[in-house]
Short mmCIF file of C-alpha atoms and ligand atoms in Angstrom, two decimals:
data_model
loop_
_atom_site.label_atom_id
_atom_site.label_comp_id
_atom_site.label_asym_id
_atom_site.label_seq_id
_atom_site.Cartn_x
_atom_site.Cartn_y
_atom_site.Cartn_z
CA UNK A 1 113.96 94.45 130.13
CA UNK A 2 115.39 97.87 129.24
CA UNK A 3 118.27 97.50 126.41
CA UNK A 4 120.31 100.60 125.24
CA UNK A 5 123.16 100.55 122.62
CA UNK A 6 124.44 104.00 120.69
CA UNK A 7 126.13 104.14 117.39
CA UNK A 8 127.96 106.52 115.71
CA UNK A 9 126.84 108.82 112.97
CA UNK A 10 129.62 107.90 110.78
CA UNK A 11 127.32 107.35 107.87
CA UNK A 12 128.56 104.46 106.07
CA UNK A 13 128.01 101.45 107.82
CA UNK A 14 129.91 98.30 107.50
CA UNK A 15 129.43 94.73 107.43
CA UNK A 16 131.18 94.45 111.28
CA UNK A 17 128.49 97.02 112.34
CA UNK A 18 125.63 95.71 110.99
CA UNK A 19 126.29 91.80 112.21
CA UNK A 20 127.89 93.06 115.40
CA UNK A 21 125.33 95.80 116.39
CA UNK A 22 122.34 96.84 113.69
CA UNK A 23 121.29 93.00 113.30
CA UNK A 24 121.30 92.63 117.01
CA UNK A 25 119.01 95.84 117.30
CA UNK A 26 116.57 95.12 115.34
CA UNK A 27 115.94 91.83 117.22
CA UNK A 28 116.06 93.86 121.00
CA UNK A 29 113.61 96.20 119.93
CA UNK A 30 110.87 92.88 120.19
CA UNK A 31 112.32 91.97 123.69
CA UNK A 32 113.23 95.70 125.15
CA UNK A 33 110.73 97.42 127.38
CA UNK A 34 111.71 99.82 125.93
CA UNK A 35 114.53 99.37 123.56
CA UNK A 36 116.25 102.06 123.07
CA UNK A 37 118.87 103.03 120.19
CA UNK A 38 120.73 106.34 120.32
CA UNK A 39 122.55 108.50 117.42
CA UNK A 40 125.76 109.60 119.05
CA UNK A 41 126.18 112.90 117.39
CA UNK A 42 128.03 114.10 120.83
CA UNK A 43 130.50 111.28 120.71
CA UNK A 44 131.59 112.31 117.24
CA UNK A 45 132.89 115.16 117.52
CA UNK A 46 135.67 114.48 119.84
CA UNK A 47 137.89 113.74 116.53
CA UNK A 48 138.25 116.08 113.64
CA UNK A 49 135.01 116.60 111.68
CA UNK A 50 132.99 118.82 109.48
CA UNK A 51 130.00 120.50 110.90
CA UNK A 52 128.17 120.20 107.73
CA UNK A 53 128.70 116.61 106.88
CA UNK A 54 128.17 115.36 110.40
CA UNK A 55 124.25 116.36 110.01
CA UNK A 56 124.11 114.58 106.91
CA UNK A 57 126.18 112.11 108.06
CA UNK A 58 123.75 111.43 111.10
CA UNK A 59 120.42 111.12 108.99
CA UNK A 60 122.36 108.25 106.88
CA UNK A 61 122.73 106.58 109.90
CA UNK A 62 119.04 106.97 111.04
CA UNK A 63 117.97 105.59 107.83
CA UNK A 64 120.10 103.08 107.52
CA UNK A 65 118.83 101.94 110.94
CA UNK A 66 115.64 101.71 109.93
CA UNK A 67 116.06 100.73 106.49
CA UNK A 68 117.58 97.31 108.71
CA UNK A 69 114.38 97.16 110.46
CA UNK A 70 114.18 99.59 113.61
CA UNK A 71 110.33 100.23 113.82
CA UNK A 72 109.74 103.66 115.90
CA UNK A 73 106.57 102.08 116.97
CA UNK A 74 108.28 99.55 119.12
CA UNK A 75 112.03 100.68 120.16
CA UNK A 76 112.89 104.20 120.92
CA UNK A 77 115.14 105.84 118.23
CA UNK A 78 117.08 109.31 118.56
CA UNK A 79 119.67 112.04 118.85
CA UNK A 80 121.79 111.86 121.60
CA UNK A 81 122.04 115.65 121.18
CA UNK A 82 118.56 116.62 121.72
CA UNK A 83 118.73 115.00 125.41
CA UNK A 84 120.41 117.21 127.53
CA UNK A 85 120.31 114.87 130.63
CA UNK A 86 123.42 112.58 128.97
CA UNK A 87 125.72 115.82 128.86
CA UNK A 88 124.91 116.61 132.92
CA UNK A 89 124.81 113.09 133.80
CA UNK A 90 127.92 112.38 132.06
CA UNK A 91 130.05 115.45 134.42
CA UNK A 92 128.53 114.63 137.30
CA UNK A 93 129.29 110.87 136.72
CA UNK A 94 133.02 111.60 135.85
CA UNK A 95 133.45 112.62 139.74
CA UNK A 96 133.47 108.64 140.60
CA UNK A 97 135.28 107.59 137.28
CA UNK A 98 138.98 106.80 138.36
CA UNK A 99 141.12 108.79 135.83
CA UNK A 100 143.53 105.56 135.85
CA UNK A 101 140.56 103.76 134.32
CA UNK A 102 139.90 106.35 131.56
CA UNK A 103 143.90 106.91 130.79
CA UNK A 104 144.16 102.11 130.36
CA UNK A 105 141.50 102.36 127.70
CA UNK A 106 142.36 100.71 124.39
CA UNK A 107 140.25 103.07 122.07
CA UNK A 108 141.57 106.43 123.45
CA UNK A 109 144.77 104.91 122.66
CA UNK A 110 144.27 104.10 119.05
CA UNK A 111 142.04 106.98 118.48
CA UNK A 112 144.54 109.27 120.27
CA UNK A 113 147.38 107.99 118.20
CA UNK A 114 145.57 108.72 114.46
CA UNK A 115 144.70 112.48 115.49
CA UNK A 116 147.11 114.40 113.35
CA UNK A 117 146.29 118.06 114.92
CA UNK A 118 144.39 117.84 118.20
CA UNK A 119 143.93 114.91 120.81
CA UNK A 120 140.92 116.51 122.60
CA UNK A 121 139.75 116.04 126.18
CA UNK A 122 136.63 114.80 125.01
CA UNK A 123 138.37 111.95 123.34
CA UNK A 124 139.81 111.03 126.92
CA UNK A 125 136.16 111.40 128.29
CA UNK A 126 134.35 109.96 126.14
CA UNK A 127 133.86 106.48 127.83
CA UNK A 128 132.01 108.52 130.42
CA UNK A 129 129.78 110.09 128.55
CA UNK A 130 129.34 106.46 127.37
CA UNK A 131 128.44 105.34 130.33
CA UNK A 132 125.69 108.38 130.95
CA UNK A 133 124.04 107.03 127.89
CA UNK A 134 123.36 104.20 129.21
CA UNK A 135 122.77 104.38 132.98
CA UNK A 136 120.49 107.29 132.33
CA UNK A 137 118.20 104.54 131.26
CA UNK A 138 118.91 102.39 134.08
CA UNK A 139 119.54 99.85 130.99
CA UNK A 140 120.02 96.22 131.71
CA UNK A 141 121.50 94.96 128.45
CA UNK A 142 123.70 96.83 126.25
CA UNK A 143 123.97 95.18 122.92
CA UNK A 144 127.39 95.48 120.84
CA UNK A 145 130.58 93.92 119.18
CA UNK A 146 133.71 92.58 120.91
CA UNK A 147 135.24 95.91 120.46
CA UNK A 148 133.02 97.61 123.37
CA UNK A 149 133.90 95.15 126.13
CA UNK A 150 136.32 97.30 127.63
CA UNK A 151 134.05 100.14 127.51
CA UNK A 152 131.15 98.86 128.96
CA UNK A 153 133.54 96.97 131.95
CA UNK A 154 134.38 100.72 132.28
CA UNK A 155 130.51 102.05 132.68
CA UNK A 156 129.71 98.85 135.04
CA UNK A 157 132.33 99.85 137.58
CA UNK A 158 131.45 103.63 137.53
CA UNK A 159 127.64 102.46 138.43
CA UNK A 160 129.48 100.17 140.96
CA UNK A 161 131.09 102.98 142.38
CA UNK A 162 128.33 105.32 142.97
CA UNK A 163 126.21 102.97 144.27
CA UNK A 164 128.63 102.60 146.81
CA UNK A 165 129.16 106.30 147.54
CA UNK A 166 126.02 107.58 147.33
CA UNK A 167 123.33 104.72 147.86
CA UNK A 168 121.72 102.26 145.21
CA UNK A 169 120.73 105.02 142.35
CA UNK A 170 121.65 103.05 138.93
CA UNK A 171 121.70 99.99 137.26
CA UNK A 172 124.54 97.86 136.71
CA UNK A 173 124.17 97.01 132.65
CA UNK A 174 125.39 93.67 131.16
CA UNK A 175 126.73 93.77 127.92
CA UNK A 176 125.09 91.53 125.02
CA UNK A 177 128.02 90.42 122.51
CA UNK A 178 126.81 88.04 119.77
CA UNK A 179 127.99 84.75 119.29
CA UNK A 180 129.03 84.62 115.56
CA UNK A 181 129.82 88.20 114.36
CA UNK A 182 131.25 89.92 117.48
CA UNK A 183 134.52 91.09 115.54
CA UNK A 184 134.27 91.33 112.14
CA UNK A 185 137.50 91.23 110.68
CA UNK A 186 139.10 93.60 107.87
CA UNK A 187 138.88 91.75 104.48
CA UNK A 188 142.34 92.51 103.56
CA UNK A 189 143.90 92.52 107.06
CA UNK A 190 142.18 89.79 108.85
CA UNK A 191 144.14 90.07 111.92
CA UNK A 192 142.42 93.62 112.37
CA UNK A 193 138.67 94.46 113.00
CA UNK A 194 136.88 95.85 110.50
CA UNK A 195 136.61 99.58 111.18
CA UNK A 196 135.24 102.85 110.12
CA UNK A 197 138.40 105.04 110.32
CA UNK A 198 140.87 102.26 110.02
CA UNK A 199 142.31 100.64 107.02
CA UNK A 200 141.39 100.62 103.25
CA UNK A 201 138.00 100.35 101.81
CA UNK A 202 138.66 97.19 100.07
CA UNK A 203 139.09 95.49 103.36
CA UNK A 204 135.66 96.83 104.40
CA UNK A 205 131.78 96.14 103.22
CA UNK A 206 129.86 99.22 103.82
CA UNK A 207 126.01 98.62 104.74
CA UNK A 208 124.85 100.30 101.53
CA UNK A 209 127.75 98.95 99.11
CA UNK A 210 126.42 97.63 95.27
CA UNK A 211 126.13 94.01 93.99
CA UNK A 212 129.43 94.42 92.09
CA UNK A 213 131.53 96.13 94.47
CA UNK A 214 130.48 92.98 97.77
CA UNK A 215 131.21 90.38 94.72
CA UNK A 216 135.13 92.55 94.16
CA UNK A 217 135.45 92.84 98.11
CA UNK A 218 135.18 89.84 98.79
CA UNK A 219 136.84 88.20 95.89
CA UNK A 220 140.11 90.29 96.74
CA UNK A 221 140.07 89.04 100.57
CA UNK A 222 143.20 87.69 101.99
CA UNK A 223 143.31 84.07 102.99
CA UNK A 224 145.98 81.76 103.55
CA UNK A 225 147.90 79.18 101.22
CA UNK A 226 146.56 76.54 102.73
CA UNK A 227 143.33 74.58 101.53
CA UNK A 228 140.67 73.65 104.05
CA UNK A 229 137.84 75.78 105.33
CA UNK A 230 138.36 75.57 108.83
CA UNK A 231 139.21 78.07 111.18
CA UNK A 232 141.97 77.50 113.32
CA UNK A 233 145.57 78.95 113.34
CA UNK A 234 146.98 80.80 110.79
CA UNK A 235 143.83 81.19 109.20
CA UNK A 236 142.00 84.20 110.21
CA UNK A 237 140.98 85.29 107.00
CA UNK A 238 138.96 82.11 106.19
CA UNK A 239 137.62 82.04 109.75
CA UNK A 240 136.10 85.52 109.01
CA UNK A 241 134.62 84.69 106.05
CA UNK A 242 133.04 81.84 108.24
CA UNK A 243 131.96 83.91 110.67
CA UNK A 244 130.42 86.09 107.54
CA UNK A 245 128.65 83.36 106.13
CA UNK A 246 127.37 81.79 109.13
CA UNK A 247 126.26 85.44 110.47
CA UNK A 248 124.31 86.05 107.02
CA UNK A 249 122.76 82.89 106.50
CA UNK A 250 121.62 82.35 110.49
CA UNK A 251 123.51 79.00 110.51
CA UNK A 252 126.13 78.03 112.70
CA UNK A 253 129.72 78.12 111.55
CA UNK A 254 130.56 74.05 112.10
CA UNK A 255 127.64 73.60 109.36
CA UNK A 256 129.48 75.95 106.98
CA UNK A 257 133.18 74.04 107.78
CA UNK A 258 131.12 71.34 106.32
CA UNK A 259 129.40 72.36 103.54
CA UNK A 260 132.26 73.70 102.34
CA UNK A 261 134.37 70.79 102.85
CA UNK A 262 136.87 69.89 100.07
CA UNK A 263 135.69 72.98 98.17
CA UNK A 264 137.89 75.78 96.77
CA UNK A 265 138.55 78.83 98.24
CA UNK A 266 137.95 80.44 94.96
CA UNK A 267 134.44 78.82 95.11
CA UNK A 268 133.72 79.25 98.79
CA UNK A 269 134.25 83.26 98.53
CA UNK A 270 131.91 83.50 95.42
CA UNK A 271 129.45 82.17 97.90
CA UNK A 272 130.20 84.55 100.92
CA UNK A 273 129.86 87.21 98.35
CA UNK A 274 126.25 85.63 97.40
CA UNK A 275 125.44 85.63 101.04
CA UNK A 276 125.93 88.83 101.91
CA UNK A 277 124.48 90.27 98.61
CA UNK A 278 121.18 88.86 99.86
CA UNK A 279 121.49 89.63 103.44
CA UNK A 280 122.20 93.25 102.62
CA UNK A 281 119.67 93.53 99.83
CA UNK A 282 116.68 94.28 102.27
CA UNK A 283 117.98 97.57 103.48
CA UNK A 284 120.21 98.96 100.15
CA UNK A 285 116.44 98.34 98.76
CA UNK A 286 114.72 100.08 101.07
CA UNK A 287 117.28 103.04 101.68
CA UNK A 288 117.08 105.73 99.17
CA UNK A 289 112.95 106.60 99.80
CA UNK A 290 113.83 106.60 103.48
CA UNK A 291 117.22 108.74 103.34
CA UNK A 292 115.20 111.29 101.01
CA UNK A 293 112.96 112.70 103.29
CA UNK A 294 114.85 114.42 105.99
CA UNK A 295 111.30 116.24 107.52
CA UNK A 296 110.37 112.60 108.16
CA UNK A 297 113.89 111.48 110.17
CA UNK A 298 113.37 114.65 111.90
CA UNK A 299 109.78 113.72 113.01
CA UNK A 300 111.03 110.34 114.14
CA UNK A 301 113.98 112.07 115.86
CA UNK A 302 112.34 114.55 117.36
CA UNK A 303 109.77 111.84 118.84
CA UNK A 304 112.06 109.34 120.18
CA UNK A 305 114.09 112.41 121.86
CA UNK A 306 110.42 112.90 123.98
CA UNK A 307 110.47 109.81 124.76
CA UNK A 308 113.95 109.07 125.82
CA UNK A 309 113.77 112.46 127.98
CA UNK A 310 110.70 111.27 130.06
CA UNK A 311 113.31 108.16 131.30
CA UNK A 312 116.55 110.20 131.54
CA UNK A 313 115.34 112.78 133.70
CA UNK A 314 114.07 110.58 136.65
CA UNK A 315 117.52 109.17 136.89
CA UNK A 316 119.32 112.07 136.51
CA UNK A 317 116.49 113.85 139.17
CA UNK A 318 117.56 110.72 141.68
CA UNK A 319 121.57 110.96 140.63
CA UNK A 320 121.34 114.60 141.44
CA UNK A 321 119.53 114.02 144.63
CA UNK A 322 121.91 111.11 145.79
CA UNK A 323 125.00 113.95 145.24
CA UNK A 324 123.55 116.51 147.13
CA UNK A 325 123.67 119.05 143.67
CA UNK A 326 120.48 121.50 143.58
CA UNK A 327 117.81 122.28 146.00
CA UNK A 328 116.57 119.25 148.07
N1 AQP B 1 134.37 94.92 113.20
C1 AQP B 1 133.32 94.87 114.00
N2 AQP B 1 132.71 93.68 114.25
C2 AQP B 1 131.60 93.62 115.05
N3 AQP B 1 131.04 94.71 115.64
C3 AQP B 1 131.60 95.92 115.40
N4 AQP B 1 131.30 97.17 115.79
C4 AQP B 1 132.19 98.04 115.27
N5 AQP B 1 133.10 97.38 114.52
C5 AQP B 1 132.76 96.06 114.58
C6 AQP B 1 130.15 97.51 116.64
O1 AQP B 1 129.34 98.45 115.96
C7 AQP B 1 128.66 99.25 116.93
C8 AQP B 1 128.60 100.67 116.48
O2 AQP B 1 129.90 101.14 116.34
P1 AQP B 1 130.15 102.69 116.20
O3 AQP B 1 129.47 103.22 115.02
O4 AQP B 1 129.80 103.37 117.47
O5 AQP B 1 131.71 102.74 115.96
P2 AQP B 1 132.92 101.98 116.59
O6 AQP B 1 132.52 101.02 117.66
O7 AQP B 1 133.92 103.00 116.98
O8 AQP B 1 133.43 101.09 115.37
P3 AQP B 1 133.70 101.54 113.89
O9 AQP B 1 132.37 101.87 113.24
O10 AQP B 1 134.50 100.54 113.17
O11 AQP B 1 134.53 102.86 114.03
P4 AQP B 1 136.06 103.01 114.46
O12 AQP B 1 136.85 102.93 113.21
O13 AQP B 1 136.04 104.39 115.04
O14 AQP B 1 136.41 101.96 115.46
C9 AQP B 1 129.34 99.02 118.26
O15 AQP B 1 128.48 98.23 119.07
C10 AQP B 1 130.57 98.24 117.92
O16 AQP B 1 130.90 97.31 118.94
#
């Protein structure tokens, strides 16, 4: 089965990331034929950035993707940039994407919204060039969190559509949302998702964070005034931390409820904190030696990119053929 997700270059990771997408990677790249995980360096720039820091910004991410485990021996890992089919794919794509459909989606609206100086068109198009990403693979599961579901809805109906119009050409994707861990919810504002360019950082765990600052994080989270570890209403703050716990330790979250039965919520955060420590310790460990040597996540750029090309352009030769662009 082919499976295709992209992630941002944003650099520092967090916790709602790494359960929701990262952890789910690393386990597709054993079942994808191939697997394929892609740095969106295009899909960042349609909000204000810094040229500079978005390069360094991008090899964090690579690192920290396979600090977590992505082997470039068996899953194909690289730059969305260096594969020129996604750009042409994406335009000619946008000429069956329903401009209704792009102007109901939730993230353009929020994203639009926090732009202080410029609300590009890219940001509007974006969910196409989304889409490109993945049907350029003819991809048949799309792992990521909650927050995507729109998004990928979006890229099932465009394949939908040209299938219709111009003859069965692409895919159709599912999308792969994880059971426990699918929104990860801000620490201090539970009734948000965690996020990269939303909300304070001590309502976030980043990827990469120390010891002492996961222990402060999570000792600082808001929870209710109630006293049972449970989720149910009114208590979304101790259902995340649930869902935390159950995520890090690979049990299910009934078996934490009772664990934790009758304990303190004092007591039962100290323990989320201990959790997560350990579940992060693996890749903060392995990080630094990987991050340092930028020829390296070049090499293994640069290789995936050859890879991912030899797929992209049969599709994009067959979409192009289907539309009647280019010489017969
Ligand atoms: N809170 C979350 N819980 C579970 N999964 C999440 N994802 C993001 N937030 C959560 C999943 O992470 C993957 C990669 O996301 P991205 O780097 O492309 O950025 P994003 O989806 O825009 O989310 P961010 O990182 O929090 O950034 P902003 O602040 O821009 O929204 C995706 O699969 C996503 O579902």
């Amino acid at each position: 089965m082919r499976i295709f997700s992209g992630i941002q270059p944003t650099g520092r990771k967090h916790l709602g990331n790494y359960i929701g997408a990262i952890r789910q990677y690393v386990e597709g790249q054993e079942r994808g034929d191939p697997a394929l995980f892609c740095i969106v360096d295009l899909h960042a720039i349609t909000v204000a950035y810094d040229p500079e820091d978005l390069r360094q910004r991008l090899y964090d991410t690579t690192a920290i993707l396979l600090a977590a485990g992505l082997d470039p021996a068996r899953c194909v890992l690289f730059r969305q940039s260096d594969v020129h089919e996604h750009t042409e794919l994406s335009w000619l794509l946008g000429g069956v994407c329903a401009h209704g459909d792009l102007n109901r989606m939730h993230q353009f609206k929020e994203k639009s919204a926090a732009q202080r100086e410029l609300v590009s068109a890219g940001l509007f198009f974006y969910p196409v060039l989304q889409a490109a990403d993945v049907l350029a693979y003819r991809a048949e599961e799309v792992p990521v969190g909650e927050d995507q579901r729109q998004h990928i809805e979006l890229m099932r109906e465009i394949a939908r559509r040209f299938n219709e119009r111009f003859g069965e050409t692409l895919i159709v994707p599912e999308h792969r949302i994880p059971e426990v861990g699918a929104k990860v919810m801000d620490l201090q504002e539970p009734d948000r998702k965690m996020s990269t360019t939303v909300g304070s950082d001590s309502g976030r765990v980043y990827v990469l964070d120390e010891e002492k600052a996961i222990r402060k994080k999570f000792g600082s989270a808001v929870t209710d005034s109630g006293r049972d570890i449970k989720r149910g209403e009114g208590k979304q703050g101790i259902a995340n931390l649930i869902g935390i716990l159950s995520a890090a330790r690979g049990v299910s979250e009934e078996s934490v409820e009772a664990e934790f039965e009758g304990a303190g919520y004092g007591d039962f955060k100290k323990a989320v904190a201990d959790g997560v420590v350990e579940y992060l310790r693996p890749v903060r460990e392995a990080y630094p030696a990987i991050r340092s040597d930028e020829q390296g996540l070049e090499a293994v750029l640069a290789a995936g990119a050859e890879r991912a090309r030899e797929l992209a352009s049969v599709t994009l030769a067959d979409v192009r053929s289907a539309m009647g662009v280019g010489p017969a």
